[in-house]
Tab-separated table of C-alpha atoms in Angstrom:
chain	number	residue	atom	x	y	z
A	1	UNK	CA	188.436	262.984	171.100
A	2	UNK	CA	185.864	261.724	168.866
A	3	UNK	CA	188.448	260.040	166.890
A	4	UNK	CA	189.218	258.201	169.769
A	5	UNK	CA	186.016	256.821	170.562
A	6	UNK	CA	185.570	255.449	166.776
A	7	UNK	CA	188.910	253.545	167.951
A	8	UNK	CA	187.228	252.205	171.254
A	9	UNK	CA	183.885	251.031	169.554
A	10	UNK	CA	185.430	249.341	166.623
A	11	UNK	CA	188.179	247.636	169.297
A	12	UNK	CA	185.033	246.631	171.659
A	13	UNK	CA	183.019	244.879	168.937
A	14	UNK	CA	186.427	243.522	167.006
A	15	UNK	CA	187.157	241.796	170.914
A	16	UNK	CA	183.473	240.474	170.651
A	17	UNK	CA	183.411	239.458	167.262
A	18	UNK	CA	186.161	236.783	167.855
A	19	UNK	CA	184.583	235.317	170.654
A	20	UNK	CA	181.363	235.478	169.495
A	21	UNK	CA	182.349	234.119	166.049
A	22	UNK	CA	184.710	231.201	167.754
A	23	UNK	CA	181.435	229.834	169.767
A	24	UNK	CA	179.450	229.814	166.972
A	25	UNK	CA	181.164	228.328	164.054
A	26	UNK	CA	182.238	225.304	166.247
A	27	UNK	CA	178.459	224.219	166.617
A	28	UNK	CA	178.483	220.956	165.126
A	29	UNK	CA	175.466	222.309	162.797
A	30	UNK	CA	177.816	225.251	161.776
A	31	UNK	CA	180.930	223.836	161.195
A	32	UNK	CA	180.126	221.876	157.922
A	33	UNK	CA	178.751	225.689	157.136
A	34	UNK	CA	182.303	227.455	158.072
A	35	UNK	CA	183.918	228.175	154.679
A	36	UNK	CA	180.427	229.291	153.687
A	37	UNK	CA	179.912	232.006	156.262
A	38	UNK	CA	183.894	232.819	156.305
A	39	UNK	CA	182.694	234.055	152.704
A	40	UNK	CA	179.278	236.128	153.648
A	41	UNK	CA	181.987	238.115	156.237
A	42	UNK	CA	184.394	238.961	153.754
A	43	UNK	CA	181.422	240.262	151.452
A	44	UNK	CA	179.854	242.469	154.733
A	45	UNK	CA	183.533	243.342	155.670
A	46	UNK	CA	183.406	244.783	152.061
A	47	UNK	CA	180.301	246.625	151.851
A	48	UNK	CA	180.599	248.181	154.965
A	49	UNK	CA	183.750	249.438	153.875
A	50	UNK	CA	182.025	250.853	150.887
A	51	UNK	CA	179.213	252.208	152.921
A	52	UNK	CA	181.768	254.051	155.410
A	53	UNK	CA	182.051	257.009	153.208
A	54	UNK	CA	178.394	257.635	152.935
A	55	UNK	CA	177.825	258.269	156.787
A	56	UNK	CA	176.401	261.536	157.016
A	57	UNK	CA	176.433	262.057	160.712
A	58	UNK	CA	178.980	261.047	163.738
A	59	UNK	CA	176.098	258.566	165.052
A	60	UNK	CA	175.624	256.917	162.135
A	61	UNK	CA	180.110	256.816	161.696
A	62	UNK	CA	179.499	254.968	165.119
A	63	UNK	CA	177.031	252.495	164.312
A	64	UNK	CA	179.258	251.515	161.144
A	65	UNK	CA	182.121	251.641	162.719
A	66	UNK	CA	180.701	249.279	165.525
A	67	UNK	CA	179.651	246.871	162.445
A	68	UNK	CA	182.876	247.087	160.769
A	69	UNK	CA	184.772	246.074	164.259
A	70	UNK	CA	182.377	243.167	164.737
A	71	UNK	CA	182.587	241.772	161.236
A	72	UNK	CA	186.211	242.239	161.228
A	73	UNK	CA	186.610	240.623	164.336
A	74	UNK	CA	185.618	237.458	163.239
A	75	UNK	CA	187.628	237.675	159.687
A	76	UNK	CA	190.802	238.835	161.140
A	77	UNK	CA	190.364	235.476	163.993
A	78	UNK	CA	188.934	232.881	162.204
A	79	UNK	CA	191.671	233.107	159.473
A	80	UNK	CA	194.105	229.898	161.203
A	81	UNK	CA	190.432	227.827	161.562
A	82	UNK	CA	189.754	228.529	157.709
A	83	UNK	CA	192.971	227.735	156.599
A	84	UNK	CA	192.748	224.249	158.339
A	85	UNK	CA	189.547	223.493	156.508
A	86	UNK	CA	190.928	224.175	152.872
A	87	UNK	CA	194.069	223.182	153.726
A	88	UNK	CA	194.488	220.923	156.916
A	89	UNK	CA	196.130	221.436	159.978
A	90	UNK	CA	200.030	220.308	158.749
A	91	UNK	CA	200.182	223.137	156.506
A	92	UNK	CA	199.080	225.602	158.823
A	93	UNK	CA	202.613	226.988	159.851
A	94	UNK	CA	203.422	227.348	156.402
A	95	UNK	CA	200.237	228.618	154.607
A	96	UNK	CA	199.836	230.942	157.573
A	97	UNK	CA	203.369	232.557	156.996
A	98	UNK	CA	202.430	233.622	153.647
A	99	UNK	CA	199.264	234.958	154.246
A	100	UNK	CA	200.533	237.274	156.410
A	101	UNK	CA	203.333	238.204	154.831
A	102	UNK	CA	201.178	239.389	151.967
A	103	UNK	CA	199.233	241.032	154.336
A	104	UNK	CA	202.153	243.023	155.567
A	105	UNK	CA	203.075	243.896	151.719
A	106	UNK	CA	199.206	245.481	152.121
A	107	UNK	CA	199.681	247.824	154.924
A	108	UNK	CA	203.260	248.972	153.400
A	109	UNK	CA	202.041	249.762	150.623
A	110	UNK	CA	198.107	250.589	151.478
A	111	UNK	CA	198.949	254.216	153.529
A	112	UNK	CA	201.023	255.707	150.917
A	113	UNK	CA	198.509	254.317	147.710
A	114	UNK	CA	195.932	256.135	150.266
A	115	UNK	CA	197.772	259.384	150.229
A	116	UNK	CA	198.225	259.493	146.354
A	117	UNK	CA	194.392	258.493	145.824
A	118	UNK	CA	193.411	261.489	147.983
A	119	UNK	CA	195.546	263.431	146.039
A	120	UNK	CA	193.648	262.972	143.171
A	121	UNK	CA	190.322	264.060	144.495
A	122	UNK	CA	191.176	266.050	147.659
A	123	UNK	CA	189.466	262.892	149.821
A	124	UNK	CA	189.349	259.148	151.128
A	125	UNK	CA	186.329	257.976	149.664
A	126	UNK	CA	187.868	255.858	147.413
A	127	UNK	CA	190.666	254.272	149.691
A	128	UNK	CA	187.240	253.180	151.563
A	129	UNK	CA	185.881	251.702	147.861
A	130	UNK	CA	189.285	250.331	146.832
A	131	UNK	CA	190.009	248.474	149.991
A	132	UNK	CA	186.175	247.085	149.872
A	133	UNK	CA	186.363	245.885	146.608
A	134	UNK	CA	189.494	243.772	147.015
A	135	UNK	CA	187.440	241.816	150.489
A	136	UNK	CA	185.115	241.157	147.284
A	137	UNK	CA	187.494	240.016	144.817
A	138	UNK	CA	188.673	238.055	148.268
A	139	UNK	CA	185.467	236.252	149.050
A	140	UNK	CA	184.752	235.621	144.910
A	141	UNK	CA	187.982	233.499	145.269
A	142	UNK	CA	187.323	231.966	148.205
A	143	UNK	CA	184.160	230.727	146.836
A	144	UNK	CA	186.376	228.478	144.513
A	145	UNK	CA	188.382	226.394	146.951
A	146	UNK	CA	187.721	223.486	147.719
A	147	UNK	CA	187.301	222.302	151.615
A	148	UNK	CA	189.626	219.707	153.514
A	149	UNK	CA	188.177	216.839	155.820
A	150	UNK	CA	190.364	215.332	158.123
A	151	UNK	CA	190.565	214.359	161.739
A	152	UNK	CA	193.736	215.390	163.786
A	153	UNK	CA	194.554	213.550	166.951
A	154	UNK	CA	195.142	216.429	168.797
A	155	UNK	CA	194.639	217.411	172.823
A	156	UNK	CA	191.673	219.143	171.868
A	157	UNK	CA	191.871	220.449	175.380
A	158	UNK	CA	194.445	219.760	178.663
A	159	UNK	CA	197.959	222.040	178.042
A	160	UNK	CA	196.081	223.555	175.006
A	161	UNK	CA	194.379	226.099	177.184
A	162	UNK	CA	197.635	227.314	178.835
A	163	UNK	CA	198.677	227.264	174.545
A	164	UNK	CA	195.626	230.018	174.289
A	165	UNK	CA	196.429	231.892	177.255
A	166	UNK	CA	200.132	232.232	175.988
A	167	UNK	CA	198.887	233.284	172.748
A	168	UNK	CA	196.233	235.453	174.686
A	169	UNK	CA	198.965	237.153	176.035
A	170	UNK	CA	200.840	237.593	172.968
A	171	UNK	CA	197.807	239.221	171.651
A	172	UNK	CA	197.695	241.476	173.955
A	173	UNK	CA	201.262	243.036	173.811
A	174	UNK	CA	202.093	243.052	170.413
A	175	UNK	CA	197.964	244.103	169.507
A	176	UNK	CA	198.119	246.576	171.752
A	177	UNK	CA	201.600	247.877	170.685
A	178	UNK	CA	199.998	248.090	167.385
A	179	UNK	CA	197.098	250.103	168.642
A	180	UNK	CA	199.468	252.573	169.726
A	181	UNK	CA	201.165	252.983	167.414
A	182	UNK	CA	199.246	256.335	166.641
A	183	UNK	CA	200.601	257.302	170.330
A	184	UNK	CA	204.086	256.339	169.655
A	185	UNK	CA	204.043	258.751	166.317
A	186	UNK	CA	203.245	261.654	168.012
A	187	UNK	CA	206.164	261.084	170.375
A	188	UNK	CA	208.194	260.387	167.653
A	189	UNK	CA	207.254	264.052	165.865
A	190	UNK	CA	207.466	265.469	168.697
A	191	UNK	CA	211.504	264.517	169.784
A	192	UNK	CA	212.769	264.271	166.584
A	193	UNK	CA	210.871	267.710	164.871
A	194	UNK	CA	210.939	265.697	161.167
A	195	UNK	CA	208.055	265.978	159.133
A	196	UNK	CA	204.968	263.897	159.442
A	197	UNK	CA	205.127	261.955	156.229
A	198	UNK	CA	209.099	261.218	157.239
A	199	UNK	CA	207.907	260.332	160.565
A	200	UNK	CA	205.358	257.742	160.328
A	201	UNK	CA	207.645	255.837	158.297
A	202	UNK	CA	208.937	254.632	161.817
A	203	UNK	CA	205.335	252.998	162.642
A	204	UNK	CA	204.746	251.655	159.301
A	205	UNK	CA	208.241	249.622	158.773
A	206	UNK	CA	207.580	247.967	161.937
A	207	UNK	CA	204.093	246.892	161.480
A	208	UNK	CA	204.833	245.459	158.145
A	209	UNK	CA	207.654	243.467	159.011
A	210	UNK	CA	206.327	242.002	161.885
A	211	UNK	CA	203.785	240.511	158.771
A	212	UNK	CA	205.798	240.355	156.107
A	213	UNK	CA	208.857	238.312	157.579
A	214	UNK	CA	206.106	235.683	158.138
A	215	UNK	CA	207.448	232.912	155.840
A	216	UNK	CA	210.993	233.318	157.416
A	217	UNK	CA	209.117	232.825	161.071
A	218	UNK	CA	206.890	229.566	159.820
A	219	UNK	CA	210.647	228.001	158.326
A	220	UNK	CA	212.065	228.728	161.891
A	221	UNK	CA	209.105	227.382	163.621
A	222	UNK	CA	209.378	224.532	161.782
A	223	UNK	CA	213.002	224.425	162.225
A	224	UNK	CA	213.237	224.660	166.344
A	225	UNK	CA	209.576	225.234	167.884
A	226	UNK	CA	207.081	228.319	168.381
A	227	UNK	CA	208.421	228.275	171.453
A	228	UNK	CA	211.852	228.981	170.775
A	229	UNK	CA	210.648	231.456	168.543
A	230	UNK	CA	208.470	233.410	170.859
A	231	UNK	CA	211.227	233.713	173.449
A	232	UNK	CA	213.733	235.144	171.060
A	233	UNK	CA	211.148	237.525	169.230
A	234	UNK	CA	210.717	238.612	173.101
A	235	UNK	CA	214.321	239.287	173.991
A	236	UNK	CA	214.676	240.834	170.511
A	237	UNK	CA	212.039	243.665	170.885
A	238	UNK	CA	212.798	244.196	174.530
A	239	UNK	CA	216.566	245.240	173.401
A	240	UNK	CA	214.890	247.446	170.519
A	241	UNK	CA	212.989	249.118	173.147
A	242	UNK	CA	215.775	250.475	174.552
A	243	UNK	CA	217.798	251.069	171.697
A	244	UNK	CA	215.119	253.165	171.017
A	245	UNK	CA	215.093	255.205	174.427
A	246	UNK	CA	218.439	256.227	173.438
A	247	UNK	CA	218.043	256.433	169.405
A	248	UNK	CA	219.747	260.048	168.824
A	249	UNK	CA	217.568	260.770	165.729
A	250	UNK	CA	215.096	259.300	163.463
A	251	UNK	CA	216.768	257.471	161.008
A	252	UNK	CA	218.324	255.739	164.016
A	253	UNK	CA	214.376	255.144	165.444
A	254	UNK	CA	213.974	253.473	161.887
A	255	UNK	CA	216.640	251.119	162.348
A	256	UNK	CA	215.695	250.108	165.992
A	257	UNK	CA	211.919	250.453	166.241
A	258	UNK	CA	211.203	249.646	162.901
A	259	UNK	CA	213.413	246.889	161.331
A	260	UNK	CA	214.974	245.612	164.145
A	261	UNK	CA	211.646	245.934	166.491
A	262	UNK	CA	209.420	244.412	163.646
A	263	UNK	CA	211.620	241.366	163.358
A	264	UNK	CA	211.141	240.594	167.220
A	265	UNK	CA	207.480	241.709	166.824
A	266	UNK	CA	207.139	238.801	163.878
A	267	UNK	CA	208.969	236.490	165.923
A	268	UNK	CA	206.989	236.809	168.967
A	269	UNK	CA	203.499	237.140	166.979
A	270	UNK	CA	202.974	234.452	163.978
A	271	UNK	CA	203.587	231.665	166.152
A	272	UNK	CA	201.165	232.112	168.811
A	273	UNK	CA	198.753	232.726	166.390
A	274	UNK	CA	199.590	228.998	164.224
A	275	UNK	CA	200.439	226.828	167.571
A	276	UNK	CA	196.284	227.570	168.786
A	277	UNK	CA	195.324	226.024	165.318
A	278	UNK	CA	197.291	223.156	165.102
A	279	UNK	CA	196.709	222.231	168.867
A	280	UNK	CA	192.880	221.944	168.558
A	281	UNK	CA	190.724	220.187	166.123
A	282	UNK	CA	186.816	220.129	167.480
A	283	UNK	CA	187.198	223.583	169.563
A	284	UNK	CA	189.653	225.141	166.707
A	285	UNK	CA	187.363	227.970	166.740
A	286	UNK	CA	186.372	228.939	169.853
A	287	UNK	CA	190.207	228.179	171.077
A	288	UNK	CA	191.497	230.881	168.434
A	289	UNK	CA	188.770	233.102	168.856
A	290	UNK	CA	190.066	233.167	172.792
A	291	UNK	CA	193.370	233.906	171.956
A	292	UNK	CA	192.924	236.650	169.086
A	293	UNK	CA	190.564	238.440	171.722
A	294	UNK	CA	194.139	239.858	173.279
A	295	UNK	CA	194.152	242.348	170.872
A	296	UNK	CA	190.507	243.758	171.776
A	297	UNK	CA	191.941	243.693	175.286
A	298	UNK	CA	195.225	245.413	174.507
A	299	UNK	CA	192.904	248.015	172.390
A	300	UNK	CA	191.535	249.362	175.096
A	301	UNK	CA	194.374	248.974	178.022
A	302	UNK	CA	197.584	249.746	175.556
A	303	UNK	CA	196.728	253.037	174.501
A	304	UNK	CA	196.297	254.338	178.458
A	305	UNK	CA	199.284	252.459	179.458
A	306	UNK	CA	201.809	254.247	176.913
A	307	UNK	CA	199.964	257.307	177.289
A	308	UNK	CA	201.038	257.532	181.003
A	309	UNK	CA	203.943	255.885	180.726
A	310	UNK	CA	205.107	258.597	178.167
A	311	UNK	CA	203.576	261.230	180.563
A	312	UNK	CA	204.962	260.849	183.820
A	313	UNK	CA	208.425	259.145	182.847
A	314	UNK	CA	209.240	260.965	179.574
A	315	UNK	CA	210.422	259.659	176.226
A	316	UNK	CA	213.344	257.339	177.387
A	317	UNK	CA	210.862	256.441	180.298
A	318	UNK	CA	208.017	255.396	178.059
A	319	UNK	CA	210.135	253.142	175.895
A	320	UNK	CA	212.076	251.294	179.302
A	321	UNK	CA	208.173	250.349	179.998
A	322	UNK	CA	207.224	249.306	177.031
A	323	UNK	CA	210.113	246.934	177.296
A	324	UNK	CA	209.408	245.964	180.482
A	325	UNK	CA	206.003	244.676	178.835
A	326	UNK	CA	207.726	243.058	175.858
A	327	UNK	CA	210.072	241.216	178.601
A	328	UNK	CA	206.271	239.323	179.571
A	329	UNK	CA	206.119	237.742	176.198
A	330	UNK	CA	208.904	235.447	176.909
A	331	UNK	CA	206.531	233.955	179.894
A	332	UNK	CA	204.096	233.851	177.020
A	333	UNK	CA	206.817	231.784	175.030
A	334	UNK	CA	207.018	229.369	177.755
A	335	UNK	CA	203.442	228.293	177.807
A	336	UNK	CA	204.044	227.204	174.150
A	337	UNK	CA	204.736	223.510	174.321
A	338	UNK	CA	205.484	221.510	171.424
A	339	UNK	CA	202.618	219.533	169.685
A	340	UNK	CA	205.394	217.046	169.512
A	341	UNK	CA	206.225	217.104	172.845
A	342	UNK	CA	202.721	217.610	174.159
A	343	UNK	CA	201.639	214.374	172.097
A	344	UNK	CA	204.666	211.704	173.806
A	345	UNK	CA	203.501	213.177	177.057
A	346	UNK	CA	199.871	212.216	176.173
A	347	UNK	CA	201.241	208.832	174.933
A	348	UNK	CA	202.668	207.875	178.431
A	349	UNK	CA	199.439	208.795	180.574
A	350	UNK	CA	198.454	206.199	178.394
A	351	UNK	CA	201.155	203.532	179.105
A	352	UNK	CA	201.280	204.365	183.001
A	353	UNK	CA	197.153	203.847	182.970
A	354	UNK	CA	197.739	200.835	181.618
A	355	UNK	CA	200.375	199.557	184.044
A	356	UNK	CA	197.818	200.508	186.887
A	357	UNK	CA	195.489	197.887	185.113
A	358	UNK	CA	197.066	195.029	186.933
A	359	UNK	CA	197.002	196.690	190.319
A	360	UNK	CA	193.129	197.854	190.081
A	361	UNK	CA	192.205	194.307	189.243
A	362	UNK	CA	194.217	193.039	192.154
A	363	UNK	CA	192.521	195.507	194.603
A	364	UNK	CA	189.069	194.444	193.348
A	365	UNK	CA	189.741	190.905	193.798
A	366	UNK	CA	190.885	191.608	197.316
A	367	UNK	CA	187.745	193.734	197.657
A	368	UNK	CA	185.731	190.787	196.540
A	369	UNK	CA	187.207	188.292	198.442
């Protein structure tokens, strides 16, 4: 149980660190500051890391882990809004793709190099020090970029909120799937009786495709429109879902949940998280920091919703209502308009307040006379 409330702090301060961190590096005295402080987080995200180890009481595991939520609240959301300022906003889709895709090399590799340094030692510690050390080997090459100035003509605003609250949304599926995914192992062990090292292979695979296949989800984006994407990624890992209901072992769970599942996951994921950056320019930050705050949200409602779910319906239950969620993300999809789109729609407001131009001088005229 006390496991569980580490898992609720950090998820509380990770949900206010993205908000907190979107306000505040939009201020128009921050902003110039951005890259700057992106770089003092990834340092703190580091140390803490380092520090974790060294917590001698559950208290003081709480208070870190609190700090460690909060700080990597705002790294994890700000990412899109940093990437714009070294990069600009029309490589976003791209550049985005392959970060995450060598994130999702990370976490398939990170658990396993975890295991084999506690082998050597009998502990953690140093998958706490190694992991620190490459946020400051992150930050030192950070410091070297240099910083992109440019000026978007973007909505800024308008349809771009219903863009966040699609991405919200988003957020708060797939995040929250995530969360649970420590849930979803234990059912897993449970049906299937393999061992536990065989087992959370099925939780891994999926989280690191859903990352990995990034670049192959910024060519389609590119290709079609996030939209398009979203709504398939949605269909994709609603029909996993059941697959998996019915999956008659594990290796057949690994197929469904985790390669097939992970692709919809990526699908429905990267682009709500690049369509926020490109459709803002002055309230980048506090836009993204809206939408990444699904996750803190699914944190905390996620976890309780499979846990029933799996409780009163049973395994084949659980997974019909987890689809039943993952069926929401196509409304999610919808939301997603085209910058494209979004811009001729913009462009004839314009023309149409311009034809009324004739019409409101007429009626003053008539007013005057």
């Amino acid at each position: 149980m006390e496991s569980a409330y580490l898992v609720i702090i950090t998820g509380a301060f990770d949900g206010v660190g993205r908000v907190f961190s979107g306000v505040v590096l939009d201020l128009k005295k921050v902003k110039r500051f951005r890259v700057y402080i992106y770089n003092i987080i990834m340092f703190l995200v580091g140390g803490v890391s380092c520090v974790i180890p060294m917590t001698g009481t559950y208290t003081q595991l709480c208070v870190v882990c609190g700090l460690y939520g909060l700080l990597i609240g705002v790294f994890i959301s700000q990412k899109s809004v940093i990437i714009v300022d070294l990069l600009g906003a029309e490589k976003l889709i791209n550049s985005f793709g392959l970060l995450i895709c060598f994130q999702g090399v990370g976490m398939l590799i990170g658990p396993p190099f975890s295991g084999f340094l506690k082998d050597i030692n009998g502990q953690y510690e140093n998958a706490f020090y190694v992991g620190g050390s490459s946020m400051f080997l992150g930050a030192l090459i950070l410091l070297t970029s240099d910083i992109t100035r440019e000026e978007v003509v973007v909505p800024d605003g308008g349809w771009g909120w219903f863009i966040v609250f699609g991405s919200f949304l988003c957020h708060f599926i797939i995040g929250g799937m995530d969360r649970s995914a420590g849930l979803l192992y234990l059912y897993f062990l449970e049906r299937f009786r393999q061992s536990a090292a065989t087992t959370a292979w099925a939780t891994t695979i999926a989280s690191a495709i859903r990352l990995m296949l990034g670049p192959l989800c910024s060519f389609l984006c590119n290709k079609f429109s996030c939209r398009h994407v979203v709504i398939v990624g949605s269909l994709i890992l609603t029909v996993t879902f059941i697959m998996t209901a019915y999956a008659p072992n594990l290796w057949t769970v690994f197929v469904t949940f985790g390669f097939i599942g992970g692709f919809g996951r990526s699908l429905a994921y990267a682009p709500a998280v690049m369509i926020v950056g490109i459709y803002f320019n002055k309230k980048r930050g506090i836009a993204v920091g809206l939408a990444t705050s699904g996750v803190g949200f699914g944190s905390f409602a996620a976890p309780v919703i499979v846990e029933m779910a799996f409780h009163f319906y049973g395994y084949s239950g659980g997974f019909y209502i987890l689809a039943g969620f993952a069926i929401n993300l196509c409304i999610a999809g919808m939301l997603l308009r085209p910058l494209q789109k979004q811009r001729l729609l913009m462009a004839f407001d314009k023309r149409q307040e311009f034809k009324k131009i004739p019409i409101t001088l007429i009626l003053t005229v008539c007013k005057w006379n």
